[in-house]
Amino acid sequence: MMLHWILSLLILLVFQMFLSEWLSFILAVLFMVHPVHTEAVTGVVGRAEVLSAIFVLLALKCYEKGSGYRKITEWKYIHLTILMVVIATLCKEQGIAAVPICCAYEVLWLQRVTLWEGLHLAKMIFSKPRQLPSWFITSLIRMLFLLFTTVGLMALRILVMGAELPHFTAFDNPPASAPTPVRQLTQWYLLPLNAWILLYPFPLLCDYSMGTIPLIKSFADPRNLATMNFITVLSLLTGFALTGNTRTSRQACMALAFMAFPFLPASNLLFPVGFVIAERILYVPSLGFSMLVVIGLRRLLIHDRFKKLIYGALIITVALHAAKTARRNIDWKSEKSLFMAGLQITTMNAKIWNNVGHSYEREQRPEIALHFFKQASVDAHASEGSREDEAIDPKFLSIYVSMAAILRKNESRYPDALELYKKAIRMWNEYEDAYLNLGDLLVQMNQTDQAEQVFRKLLEFSPRSANGLYNMGVVEVRRKNNEGALSWFRQCLHFHPKHAMALYSLALIEDGKDGAYNPESLDRLLQVAEVEKHNYKIMTRIGLTYKKLGDLVNAEKYLNQAVQLNDTFGTALFNLGHIYRQQKEYERALQTLESFIKINRNHLNAWLLLGDIYVTHKGDYDAAWNAFEEAGRVEPGNVQVAHNFCVIMVKRQQYMKAKECLEELANQTDEEFVTVNLNKLNELIEKKQAEGDPLT
């Protein structure tokens, strides 16, 4: 938003080159409140448009400083112009439009060359002897220097960073892949459509792809009239601008330059782009459009009797635009609100239906999400004119995967989910995501033979598929065939050495193999941790491995990381509490174990460990008694729990009660530690009696 305000202020300052201060202010206000700018200003991607526009205007201002009406060149400002052009282009490719805008300023505004004068100059260039005016040579040198230096710098950028045309599908830009003359008719129709959006920016849309704008398939389509009218109006306006020798005609030239040059690269006329219409692309062209409005406004204000009416209309226009912009900003507050607003404009865009479905899916509202995904699949087929069982663009097969993901959350709907995966595969028999999800669901259903067939089919056309190889290992794990699983996990790592889940699974199997510790398993787990830095299960496993090795410092480090990532993960909490107890950090041990017990009150060992700390290290026998009572609730009849009650009686010097407790327990079990402690207690009692101490 701040960048947009800065640009509006810059417009007020820069456009006083062409307009009065008052008209420049009106231009800045019209530009600032235009609703079509919402995407560029609110969307993160659109900020490139705003930054580019700022540097385009700075380039023009620098060029103005470095040139003049038939005067010598001030090269320091021309050099600054080149710098501004390069920065504008690095922000957004359309920033290169600053070069033809500066050239238009030089020829049409500064040197006041009309079309007829231009033709006369061209004739002089090719005549002999050449008698070119001195100002022409100076202007030509300025423009050529600007042009070739900028092109050279941009060529260097392409050489260093690389560049290629964007890849897109027929769904992104249906006219671009349409046959002749459908392509040409539709692409030319997009020109008046863009102009209409600038003129009447009220039905705005976040995505114009797919079936939003139907193709013009016939010369009889009435929309061709809009194209013809637009071309007629544009031709008349261009003729007025180029042939006139007045300040108004030169102002119109600059307005048309600001409209045309930034728009042409994204117009689909020079080369196809990855969209049909994008509102953010109209950011700079709207400046030229607003300037045309201001020029027309000035012409109307000549008539005094209409002034109040004209200013009233202007105020209403600004107010309506400001209100629409505010409303559009609300639409852009979230992905869901943006795409829901889109569905109010068109219901023929599968992308919008699909994105709304994902929004509801994230909100844990699967049934509503499923409705939107189904409608997205219908629209995807409709936009290609195909039946529902025929192939569509692979990009939209993910809709079927999304629907299946919702259905498989309910076990009773597994068959429906399976059918959706199979349907996606029928439409594209090399759709890897569908194979992986289908196989995964079959494994979940414990149908390992069918899952193996699915993954083997995937590996036929993609033999190095990381997830295909990994999932073959998962199938063998389900079959309890660890040797087979190890083979598949190793194959996966052969082609994809950093595949996190393969490294993790291999480490788990090797670590537990033959009950012996495998040092390679820890190395693999540490490799996984480098990739999966936010995976609490990985951190927990590394911590447990270090604990097993007796390295309590590293064990504490990784278990602490796991708890920070997920403070409700019981395995990490319990083992961290156990480590604190081993390190004699009893307060931290108690805090950690109590946190663990809040999320799992039925963990026997946690209650036993908690009670042991209270008895042995804190001397809080009441707290220990309560802990052992909870342990007895979890596992009634547990010998260790009953024994611990006897121990508390000893600690409280209730020797006779403790003796009765241990004798009763000894009659119920043949555990050696019970007999040993009973004998020790009898010896203690005899000693106390010999010393004459009273016993309780």
XYZ file of C-alpha atoms in Angstrom, residues 84-338:
255
model
C 16.291 3.445 -13.724
C 15.267 1.441 -16.817
C 17.419 -1.513 -15.771
C 15.998 -1.486 -12.222
C 12.443 -1.194 -13.576
C 13.033 -4.158 -15.868
C 14.591 -6.248 -13.094
C 11.479 -5.573 -11.002
C 9.203 -6.615 -13.865
C 9.947 -7.354 -17.511
C 7.389 -4.757 -18.643
C 9.709 -2.130 -17.143
C 11.572 -2.169 -20.466
C 8.611 -0.122 -21.749
C 10.363 2.895 -20.191
C 12.643 2.968 -23.260
C 9.911 3.495 -25.918
C 8.101 5.858 -23.520
C 11.252 8.000 -23.275
C 11.638 7.826 -27.061
C 8.007 8.907 -27.498
C 8.659 11.761 -25.084
C 11.742 12.788 -27.072
C 10.097 12.743 -30.500
C 6.442 13.538 -29.921
C 6.548 15.816 -26.877
C 9.985 17.354 -26.661
C 10.749 17.871 -30.368
C 7.024 18.172 -31.258
C 7.330 16.026 -34.361
C 3.986 15.224 -35.980
C 3.293 12.292 -38.277
C 3.780 14.456 -41.366
C 7.035 15.904 -40.070
C 8.199 12.399 -39.271
C 7.509 11.253 -42.810
C 9.373 14.297 -44.128
C 12.386 13.489 -41.908
C 12.353 9.892 -43.120
C 12.372 11.132 -46.708
C 15.337 13.389 -45.909
C 17.284 10.464 -44.423
C 17.107 8.526 -47.692
C 17.607 11.520 -49.992
C 20.920 12.796 -51.349
C 22.467 14.988 -50.239
C 21.196 14.472 -46.685
C 20.249 17.748 -45.018
C 19.175 16.666 -41.536
C 18.573 19.311 -38.851
C 21.154 19.390 -36.025
C 18.547 18.789 -33.283
C 17.546 15.546 -35.034
C 21.091 14.156 -34.812
C 21.296 15.084 -31.118
C 17.953 13.465 -30.321
C 18.809 10.375 -32.358
C 22.104 9.903 -30.507
C 20.318 10.206 -27.155
C 17.687 7.650 -28.108
C 20.136 5.206 -29.698
C 22.443 5.416 -26.686
C 19.512 4.731 -24.384
C 18.255 1.892 -26.556
C 21.529 0.041 -27.170
C 22.911 0.459 -23.649
C 19.690 -0.854 -22.094
C 19.515 -3.765 -24.541
C 23.154 -4.600 -23.785
C 22.609 -4.598 -20.036
C 19.505 -6.754 -20.339
C 21.347 -9.176 -22.653
C 24.014 -9.472 -19.948
C 21.287 -10.198 -17.390
C 19.859 -12.951 -19.609
C 23.338 -14.388 -20.168
C 24.093 -14.530 -16.436
C 20.693 -15.596 -15.092
C 19.226 -17.393 -18.085
C 15.776 -16.834 -19.518
C 13.112 -18.751 -21.337
C 9.501 -18.204 -22.262
C 7.073 -19.366 -19.570
C 5.426 -22.747 -19.952
C 1.653 -22.851 -19.768
C -1.222 -25.057 -20.808
C -4.281 -24.482 -22.930
C -6.245 -24.064 -19.702
C -4.127 -21.052 -18.685
C -4.579 -19.327 -22.043
C -7.173 -21.063 -24.266
C -6.977 -18.532 -27.153
C -3.224 -19.069 -27.568
C -3.690 -22.733 -28.503
C -6.858 -22.246 -30.562
C -6.760 -22.699 -34.375
C -6.869 -19.892 -36.922
C -8.980 -17.688 -37.071
C -10.388 -18.448 -33.597
C -7.099 -17.490 -32.000
C -6.853 -14.147 -33.775
C -10.504 -13.196 -33.279
C -10.381 -13.967 -29.558
C -7.033 -12.295 -28.941
C -8.158 -9.109 -30.695
C -11.358 -9.187 -28.642
C -9.238 -9.141 -25.485
C -8.177 -5.568 -26.336
C -11.642 -3.997 -25.923
C -12.193 -6.267 -22.932
C -9.116 -4.844 -21.190
C -10.238 -1.334 -22.127
C -13.685 -2.045 -20.676
C -12.127 -3.197 -17.398
C -10.332 0.149 -17.181
C -13.493 2.058 -18.066
C -15.908 0.057 -15.896
C -13.871 -1.812 -13.240
C -16.737 -3.298 -11.293
C -16.992 -6.987 -12.249
C -13.334 -7.724 -11.364
C -12.021 -11.280 -11.324
C -8.934 -12.978 -9.892
C -8.572 -15.481 -12.749
C -9.738 -15.166 -16.364
C -8.412 -18.538 -17.587
C -10.204 -21.676 -18.779
C -13.833 -21.059 -19.784
C -14.182 -17.578 -18.295
C -13.976 -15.891 -21.699
C -15.477 -18.186 -24.366
C -13.553 -18.400 -27.621
C -14.858 -16.459 -30.639
C -15.337 -19.254 -33.158
C -17.135 -17.341 -35.899
C -17.005 -14.012 -37.709
C -20.722 -13.762 -36.933
C -20.068 -13.611 -33.180
C -21.477 -10.232 -31.986
C -18.410 -9.694 -29.820
C -16.490 -8.917 -33.011
C -18.417 -5.629 -33.087
C -16.724 -4.641 -29.834
C -13.340 -5.357 -31.437
C -14.212 -3.299 -34.526
C -15.491 -0.394 -32.452
C -12.377 -0.440 -30.278
C -10.062 -0.447 -33.312
C -12.055 2.412 -34.855
C -11.899 4.559 -31.702
C -8.223 3.768 -31.161
C -7.402 4.620 -34.792
C -9.201 7.960 -34.569
C -7.521 8.801 -31.279
C -4.086 7.813 -32.609
C -4.663 9.851 -35.755
C -5.607 12.891 -33.682
C -2.556 12.453 -31.466
C 0.000 11.956 -34.237
C -1.243 14.448 -36.788
C -2.186 17.316 -34.506
C 0.256 20.082 -33.679
C -1.342 21.215 -30.420
C -0.507 20.681 -26.765
C -3.620 18.499 -26.417
C -2.557 16.204 -29.268
C 0.913 15.827 -27.728
C -0.678 15.032 -24.353
C -2.755 12.366 -26.093
C 0.460 10.948 -27.610
C 2.009 10.504 -24.151
C -1.201 9.012 -22.768
C -1.274 6.462 -25.603
C 2.422 5.708 -25.042
C 1.772 4.932 -21.365
C -1.184 2.755 -22.360
C 0.333 0.844 -25.259
C 4.019 0.182 -24.542
C 3.673 -1.452 -21.074
C 0.636 -3.434 -22.264
C 1.965 -4.834 -25.561
C 4.313 -7.491 -24.053
C 1.352 -8.966 -22.123
C -1.260 -8.506 -24.835
C -0.864 -11.958 -26.490
C -0.404 -10.116 -29.802
C 3.412 -10.292 -29.987
C 3.758 -13.743 -28.388
C 1.543 -15.941 -26.196
C 1.682 -15.419 -22.446
C 0.509 -17.549 -19.535
C -2.807 -15.800 -18.981
C -5.801 -14.439 -20.866
C -6.276 -11.261 -18.828
C -4.408 -10.251 -15.687
C -5.619 -7.155 -13.869
C -2.163 -6.452 -12.420
C -0.822 -6.041 -15.994
C -3.125 -3.016 -16.380
C -1.368 -1.166 -13.552
C 0.836 1.109 -15.706
C -1.534 1.221 -18.738
C -4.224 2.564 -16.414
C -1.994 5.598 -15.918
C -2.239 6.382 -19.643
C -5.984 5.706 -19.549
C -6.425 8.072 -16.584
C -4.436 10.704 -18.442
C -6.825 10.420 -21.410
C -9.730 10.909 -19.014
C -8.076 14.017 -17.573
C -7.405 15.410 -21.068
C -11.071 14.890 -21.974
C -12.100 16.441 -18.660
C -10.067 19.572 -19.403
C -11.716 19.866 -22.806
C -15.167 19.654 -21.226
C -14.327 22.200 -18.528
C -13.956 24.847 -21.237
C -17.744 25.149 -21.130
C -18.580 27.005 -17.906
C -22.205 25.877 -17.786
C -21.148 22.233 -17.446
C -18.465 22.739 -14.768
C -20.620 21.855 -11.772
C -22.031 18.821 -13.537
C -18.580 17.636 -14.608
C -17.019 18.102 -11.160
C -20.022 16.335 -9.619
C -19.558 13.402 -11.983
C -15.835 13.366 -11.151
C -16.506 13.279 -7.400
C -19.052 10.477 -7.838
C -16.598 8.510 -9.992
C -13.811 8.870 -7.420
C -16.190 7.884 -4.606
C -17.482 4.822 -6.484
C -13.963 3.743 -7.385
C -12.775 4.218 -3.806
C -15.722 2.184 -2.479
C -15.103 -0.590 -5.015
C -11.398 -0.617 -4.145
C -12.215 -0.927 -0.436
C -14.640 -3.769 -1.177
C -12.121 -5.479 -3.433
C -9.507 -5.289 -0.682
C -11.886 -7.246 1.539
C -12.091 -9.903 -1.186
C -8.279 -10.121 -1.177
C -8.047 -10.641 2.604
C -8.010 -14.422 2.199
C -7.773 -16.990 -0.543
C -11.269 -18.244 0.205
C -12.931 -14.806 0.058
C -11.062 -13.991 -3.160
